[in-house]
JSON list of C-alpha atoms in Angstrom, two decimals:
[
{"chain": "A", "resi": 1084, "resn": "SER", "atom": "CA", "xyz": [-0.05, -0.11, 0.04]},
{"chain": "A", "resi": 1085, "resn": "MET", "atom": "CA", "xyz": [2.85, 2.36, 0.82]},
{"chain": "A", "resi": 1086, "resn": "TYR", "atom": "CA", "xyz": [4.29, 1.60, -2.49]},
{"chain": "A", "resi": 1087, "resn": "GLU", "atom": "CA", "xyz": [1.00, 2.22, -4.37]},
{"chain": "A", "resi": 1088, "resn": "HIS", "atom": "CA", "xyz": [0.64, 5.53, -2.47]},
{"chain": "A", "resi": 1089, "resn": "GLN", "atom": "CA", "xyz": [4.40, 6.54, -3.64]},
{"chain": "A", "resi": 1090, "resn": "VAL", "atom": "CA", "xyz": [3.54, 5.84, -7.45]},
{"chain": "A", "resi": 1091, "resn": "GLY", "atom": "CA", "xyz": [0.30, 7.87, -7.29]},
{"chain": "A", "resi": 1092, "resn": "VAL", "atom": "CA", "xyz": [-2.49, 5.27, -6.93]},
{"chain": "A", "resi": 1093, "resn": "GLU", "atom": "CA", "xyz": [-5.70, 7.14, -5.88]},
{"chain": "A", "resi": 1094, "resn": "ASN", "atom": "CA", "xyz": [-7.79, 4.31, -4.35]},
{"chain": "A", "resi": 1095, "resn": "ILE", "atom": "CA", "xyz": [-5.84, 1.97, -2.12]},
{"chain": "A", "resi": 1096, "resn": "TYR", "atom": "CA", "xyz": [-7.43, -0.82, -0.16]},
{"chain": "A", "resi": 1097, "resn": "THR", "atom": "CA", "xyz": [-5.14, -2.64, 2.35]},
{"chain": "A", "resi": 1098, "resn": "LEU", "atom": "CA", "xyz": [-6.12, -6.08, 3.73]},
{"chain": "A", "resi": 1099, "resn": "ILE", "atom": "CA", "xyz": [-4.53, -6.63, 7.43]},
{"chain": "A", "resi": 1100, "resn": "LYS", "atom": "CA", "xyz": [-4.72, -10.17, 8.57]},
{"chain": "A", "resi": 1101, "resn": "ASN", "atom": "CA", "xyz": [-2.81, -9.60, 11.83]},
{"chain": "A", "resi": 1102, "resn": "ASN", "atom": "CA", "xyz": [-4.61, -7.32, 14.41]},
{"chain": "A", "resi": 1103, "resn": "LEU", "atom": "CA", "xyz": [-1.44, -6.40, 15.88]},
{"chain": "A", "resi": 1104, "resn": "LEU", "atom": "CA", "xyz": [-0.54, -4.49, 12.80]},
{"chain": "A", "resi": 1105, "resn": "GLY", "atom": "CA", "xyz": [-3.80, -2.33, 13.00]},
{"chain": "A", "resi": 1106, "resn": "ASP", "atom": "CA", "xyz": [-2.14, 0.30, 14.91]},
{"chain": "A", "resi": 1107, "resn": "LEU", "atom": "CA", "xyz": [0.24, 0.86, 12.02]},
{"chain": "A", "resi": 1108, "resn": "THR", "atom": "CA", "xyz": [-2.45, 1.77, 9.74]},
{"chain": "A", "resi": 1109, "resn": "ASN", "atom": "CA", "xyz": [-3.50, 4.82, 11.83]},
{"chain": "A", "resi": 1110, "resn": "ASN", "atom": "CA", "xyz": [-0.98, 6.88, 9.78]},
{"chain": "A", "resi": 1111, "resn": "MET", "atom": "CA", "xyz": [-2.10, 5.50, 6.35]},
{"chain": "A", "resi": 1112, "resn": "HIS", "atom": "CA", "xyz": [-4.78, 8.13, 5.80]},
{"chain": "A", "resi": 1113, "resn": "TYR", "atom": "CA", "xyz": [-4.64, 7.40, 2.05]},
{"chain": "A", "resi": 1114, "resn": "ALA", "atom": "CA", "xyz": [-5.57, 3.74, 2.34]},
{"chain": "A", "resi": 1115, "resn": "LYS", "atom": "CA", "xyz": [-8.93, 1.85, 3.16]},
{"chain": "A", "resi": 1116, "resn": "VAL", "atom": "CA", "xyz": [-7.98, -0.82, 5.68]},
{"chain": "A", "resi": 1117, "resn": "ILE", "atom": "CA", "xyz": [-9.92, -4.02, 5.78]},
{"chain": "A", "resi": 1118, "resn": "THR", "atom": "CA", "xyz": [-9.32, -6.50, 8.71]},
{"chain": "A", "resi": 1119, "resn": "PRO", "atom": "CA", "xyz": [-10.93, -9.86, 9.50]},
{"chain": "A", "resi": 1120, "resn": "ARG", "atom": "CA", "xyz": [-12.36, -8.23, 12.75]},
{"chain": "A", "resi": 1121, "resn": "ASN", "atom": "CA", "xyz": [-14.19, -5.65, 10.88]},
{"chain": "A", "resi": 1122, "resn": "ILE", "atom": "CA", "xyz": [-15.53, -8.19, 8.38]},
{"chain": "A", "resi": 1123, "resn": "SER", "atom": "CA", "xyz": [-16.81, -10.37, 11.41]},
{"chain": "A", "resi": 1124, "resn": "ALA", "atom": "CA", "xyz": [-18.22, -7.35, 13.10]},
{"chain": "A", "resi": 1125, "resn": "SER", "atom": "CA", "xyz": [-20.23, -6.45, 10.05]},
{"chain": "A", "resi": 1126, "resn": "LYS", "atom": "CA", "xyz": [-21.73, -9.85, 9.72]},
{"chain": "A", "resi": 1127, "resn": "ILE", "atom": "CA", "xyz": [-22.87, -9.72, 13.40]},
{"chain": "A", "resi": 1128, "resn": "ILE", "atom": "CA", "xyz": [-24.17, -6.16, 13.13]},
{"chain": "A", "resi": 1129, "resn": "ARG", "atom": "CA", "xyz": [-26.21, -7.21, 9.98]},
{"chain": "A", "resi": 1130, "resn": "PHE", "atom": "CA", "xyz": [-28.10, -9.85, 11.80]},
{"chain": "A", "resi": 1131, "resn": "LEU", "atom": "CA", "xyz": [-28.71, -7.72, 14.94]},
{"chain": "A", "resi": 1132, "resn": "ARG", "atom": "CA", "xyz": [-30.02, -4.82, 13.07]},
{"chain": "A", "resi": 1133, "resn": "ASN", "atom": "CA", "xyz": [-32.60, -6.18, 10.59]},
{"chain": "A", "resi": 1134, "resn": "ALA", "atom": "CA", "xyz": [-33.46, -9.00, 8.36]},
{"chain": "A", "resi": 1135, "resn": "LYS", "atom": "CA", "xyz": [-33.72, -6.66, 5.33]},
{"chain": "A", "resi": 1136, "resn": "ILE", "atom": "CA", "xyz": [-30.05, -6.13, 5.34]},
{"chain": "A", "resi": 1137, "resn": "TYR", "atom": "CA", "xyz": [-28.22, -8.47, 3.02]},
{"chain": "A", "resi": 1138, "resn": "ASN", "atom": "CA", "xyz": [-24.78, -7.03, 3.15]},
{"chain": "A", "resi": 1139, "resn": "LEU", "atom": "CA", "xyz": [-23.22, -4.45, 5.69]},
{"chain": "A", "resi": 1140, "resn": "TYR", "atom": "CA", "xyz": [-19.82, -3.08, 5.96]},
{"chain": "A", "resi": 1141, "resn": "ASN", "atom": "CA", "xyz": [-18.23, -0.60, 8.29]},
{"chain": "A", "resi": 1142, "resn": "VAL", "atom": "CA", "xyz": [-15.79, 1.78, 6.52]},
{"chain": "A", "resi": 1143, "resn": "GLU", "atom": "CA", "xyz": [-13.42, 4.56, 7.35]},
{"chain": "A", "resi": 1144, "resn": "ASN", "atom": "CA", "xyz": [-12.71, 3.50, 10.98]},
{"chain": "A", "resi": 1145, "resn": "ASP", "atom": "CA", "xyz": [-16.65, 2.89, 11.65]},
{"chain": "A", "resi": 1146, "resn": "SER", "atom": "CA", "xyz": [-17.52, 6.56, 10.64]},
{"chain": "A", "resi": 1147, "resn": "ALA", "atom": "CA", "xyz": [-20.08, 5.15, 8.15]},
{"chain": "A", "resi": 1148, "resn": "GLU", "atom": "CA", "xyz": [-21.71, 1.85, 6.76]},
{"chain": "A", "resi": 1149, "resn": "ILE", "atom": "CA", "xyz": [-22.33, 0.55, 3.40]},
{"chain": "A", "resi": 1150, "resn": "MET", "atom": "CA", "xyz": [-25.40, -1.63, 3.22]},
{"chain": "A", "resi": 1151, "resn": "GLU", "atom": "CA", "xyz": [-27.41, -3.66, 0.87]},
{"chain": "A", "resi": 1152, "resn": "ILE", "atom": "CA", "xyz": [-30.97, -3.33, 1.76]},
{"chain": "A", "resi": 1153, "resn": "LYS", "atom": "CA", "xyz": [-34.38, -4.59, 0.61]},
{"chain": "A", "resi": 1154, "resn": "ILE", "atom": "CA", "xyz": [-36.95, -1.76, 0.33]},
{"chain": "A", "resi": 1155, "resn": "SER", "atom": "CA", "xyz": [-40.26, -2.97, 2.08]},
{"chain": "A", "resi": 1156, "resn": "LYS", "atom": "CA", "xyz": [-43.69, -2.14, 0.91]},
{"chain": "A", "resi": 1157, "resn": "THR", "atom": "CA", "xyz": [-44.31, 0.44, 3.47]},
{"chain": "A", "resi": 1158, "resn": "SER", "atom": "CA", "xyz": [-41.03, 2.29, 3.16]},
{"chain": "A", "resi": 1159, "resn": "PRO", "atom": "CA", "xyz": [-41.05, 6.01, 2.29]},
{"chain": "A", "resi": 1160, "resn": "LEU", "atom": "CA", "xyz": [-38.44, 5.20, -0.29]},
{"chain": "A", "resi": 1161, "resn": "ASN", "atom": "CA", "xyz": [-41.04, 3.64, -2.47]},
{"chain": "A", "resi": 1162, "resn": "GLY", "atom": "CA", "xyz": [-41.65, 5.93, -5.65]},
{"chain": "A", "resi": 1163, "resn": "MET", "atom": "CA", "xyz": [-38.60, 8.01, -4.77]},
{"chain": "A", "resi": 1164, "resn": "THR", "atom": "CA", "xyz": [-35.75, 8.61, -7.22]},
{"chain": "A", "resi": 1165, "resn": "ILE", "atom": "CA", "xyz": [-32.11, 8.16, -6.37]},
{"chain": "A", "resi": 1166, "resn": "ASN", "atom": "CA", "xyz": [-31.61, 11.96, -6.97]},
{"chain": "A", "resi": 1167, "resn": "GLN", "atom": "CA", "xyz": [-34.31, 12.70, -4.39]},
{"chain": "A", "resi": 1168, "resn": "PHE", "atom": "CA", "xyz": [-32.76, 10.60, -1.71]},
{"chain": "A", "resi": 1169, "resn": "ASN", "atom": "CA", "xyz": [-29.22, 11.68, -2.40]},
{"chain": "A", "resi": 1170, "resn": "SER", "atom": "CA", "xyz": [-30.20, 15.35, -1.79]},
{"chain": "A", "resi": 1171, "resn": "ARG", "atom": "CA", "xyz": [-29.56, 14.30, 1.78]},
{"chain": "A", "resi": 1172, "resn": "LYS", "atom": "CA", "xyz": [-25.86, 15.02, 3.13]},
{"chain": "A", "resi": 1173, "resn": "ASP", "atom": "CA", "xyz": [-25.99, 12.07, 5.57]},
{"chain": "A", "resi": 1174, "resn": "ALA", "atom": "CA", "xyz": [-26.63, 9.21, 3.25]},
{"chain": "A", "resi": 1175, "resn": "LYS", "atom": "CA", "xyz": [-26.25, 8.43, -0.49]},
{"chain": "A", "resi": 1176, "resn": "ILE", "atom": "CA", "xyz": [-27.61, 5.60, -2.74]},
{"chain": "A", "resi": 1177, "resn": "GLY", "atom": "CA", "xyz": [-25.12, 4.25, -5.13]},
{"chain": "A", "resi": 1178, "resn": "ALA", "atom": "CA", "xyz": [-27.31, 1.72, -7.05]},
{"chain": "A", "resi": 1179, "resn": "VAL", "atom": "CA", "xyz": [-30.81, 0.21, -7.22]},
{"chain": "A", "resi": 1180, "resn": "ILE", "atom": "CA", "xyz": [-30.93, -3.69, -7.90]},
{"chain": "A", "resi": 1181, "resn": "ASN", "atom": "CA", "xyz": [-34.03, -5.36, -9.31]},
{"chain": "A", "resi": 1182, "resn": "GLN", "atom": "CA", "xyz": [-35.30, -7.83, -11.79]},
{"chain": "A", "resi": 1183, "resn": "LYS", "atom": "CA", "xyz": [-34.19, -5.48, -14.65]},
{"chain": "A", "resi": 1184, "resn": "GLY", "atom": "CA", "xyz": [-30.53, -5.43, -13.39]},
{"chain": "A", "resi": 1185, "resn": "ILE", "atom": "CA", "xyz": [-28.60, -2.71, -11.74]},
{"chain": "A", "resi": 1186, "resn": "ALA", "atom": "CA", "xyz": [-29.49, 0.98, -12.24]},
{"chain": "A", "resi": 1187, "resn": "TYR", "atom": "CA", "xyz": [-27.24, 3.97, -11.24]},
{"chain": "A", "resi": 1188, "resn": "ALA", "atom": "CA", "xyz": [-28.98, 6.84, -12.90]},
{"chain": "A", "resi": 1189, "resn": "GLY", "atom": "CA", "xyz": [-30.42, 9.48, -10.66]},
{"chain": "A", "resi": 1190, "resn": "GLU", "atom": "CA", "xyz": [-33.80, 9.38, -12.33]},
{"chain": "A", "resi": 1191, "resn": "THR", "atom": "CA", "xyz": [-34.21, 5.66, -11.30]},
{"chain": "A", "resi": 1192, "resn": "ILE", "atom": "CA", "xyz": [-37.35, 5.17, -9.22]},
{"chain": "A", "resi": 1193, "resn": "MET", "atom": "CA", "xyz": [-37.29, 2.82, -6.33]},
{"chain": "A", "resi": 1194, "resn": "HIS", "atom": "CA", "xyz": [-39.88, 0.24, -5.64]},
{"chain": "A", "resi": 1195, "resn": "SER", "atom": "CA", "xyz": [-40.68, -2.37, -3.01]},
{"chain": "A", "resi": 1196, "resn": "ASP", "atom": "CA", "xyz": [-38.76, -5.42, -2.98]},
{"chain": "A", "resi": 1197, "resn": "ASP", "atom": "CA", "xyz": [-35.81, -3.48, -5.00]},
{"chain": "A", "resi": 1198, "resn": "ARG", "atom": "CA", "xyz": [-32.64, -3.58, -3.20]},
{"chain": "A", "resi": 1199, "resn": "ILE", "atom": "CA", "xyz": [-30.38, -0.49, -2.73]},
{"chain": "A", "resi": 1200, "resn": "ILE", "atom": "CA", "xyz": [-26.59, -0.10, -2.03]},
{"chain": "A", "resi": 1201, "resn": "VAL", "atom": "CA", "xyz": [-26.41, 2.89, 0.48]},
{"chain": "A", "resi": 1202, "resn": "LEU", "atom": "CA", "xyz": [-23.89, 4.60, 2.32]},
{"chain": "A", "resi": 1203, "resn": "VAL", "atom": "CA", "xyz": [-24.84, 6.26, 5.57]},
{"chain": "A", "resi": 1204, "resn": "LEU", "atom": "CA", "xyz": [-22.64, 8.27, 7.97]},
{"chain": "A", "resi": 1205, "resn": "ARG", "atom": "CA", "xyz": [-22.47, 6.75, 11.64]},
{"chain": "A", "resi": 1206, "resn": "ASP", "atom": "CA", "xyz": [-24.32, 9.80, 13.20]},
{"chain": "A", "resi": 1207, "resn": "SER", "atom": "CA", "xyz": [-27.22, 9.34, 10.92]},
{"chain": "A", "resi": 1208, "resn": "LEU", "atom": "CA", "xyz": [-27.69, 5.53, 11.37]},
{"chain": "A", "resi": 1209, "resn": "VAL", "atom": "CA", "xyz": [-30.74, 5.62, 13.68]},
{"chain": "A", "resi": 1210, "resn": "LYS", "atom": "CA", "xyz": [-32.49, 8.10, 11.63]},
{"chain": "A", "resi": 1211, "resn": "PHE", "atom": "CA", "xyz": [-31.84, 5.96, 8.51]},
{"chain": "A", "resi": 1212, "resn": "TYR", "atom": "CA", "xyz": [-33.11, 2.73, 10.07]},
{"chain": "A", "resi": 1213, "resn": "ASN", "atom": "CA", "xyz": [-36.09, 4.44, 11.28]},
{"chain": "A", "resi": 1214, "resn": "LEU", "atom": "CA", "xyz": [-36.70, 5.59, 7.56]},
{"chain": "A", "resi": 1215, "resn": "ILE", "atom": "CA", "xyz": [-36.50, 1.95, 6.20]},
{"chain": "A", "resi": 1216, "resn": "GLU", "atom": "CA", "xyz": [-38.35, 0.38, 8.91]},
{"chain": "A", "resi": 1217, "resn": "LYS", "atom": "CA", "xyz": [-41.63, 2.37, 8.37]}
]
């Protein structure tokens, strides 16, 4: 990762298998660090939070979560476009997955049973979960 940084790579992901090396990564502000501990924690959190969550990953030292979530029939996200949701500053939808495939366009309308890939800042998680559980 340090070599990649020196040669100018913009997006660097580093897999750290030894938890003892985790402290060394604090100075690697340019790299996204992945550890087995984080992956295990994400799997546990996924089951504790909600059955509608297919995947969940903590990122940037737990400052945000990336999730794959199924939209329920009663969710306020039904009928909303990606752009409407992304006007928020605390969460962003990157894609909508449905029977037609994967859609990234901002005009894409979300429907019940669609799955969304969303990034939510840590401080807004409770508000976001309240939104999807309606």
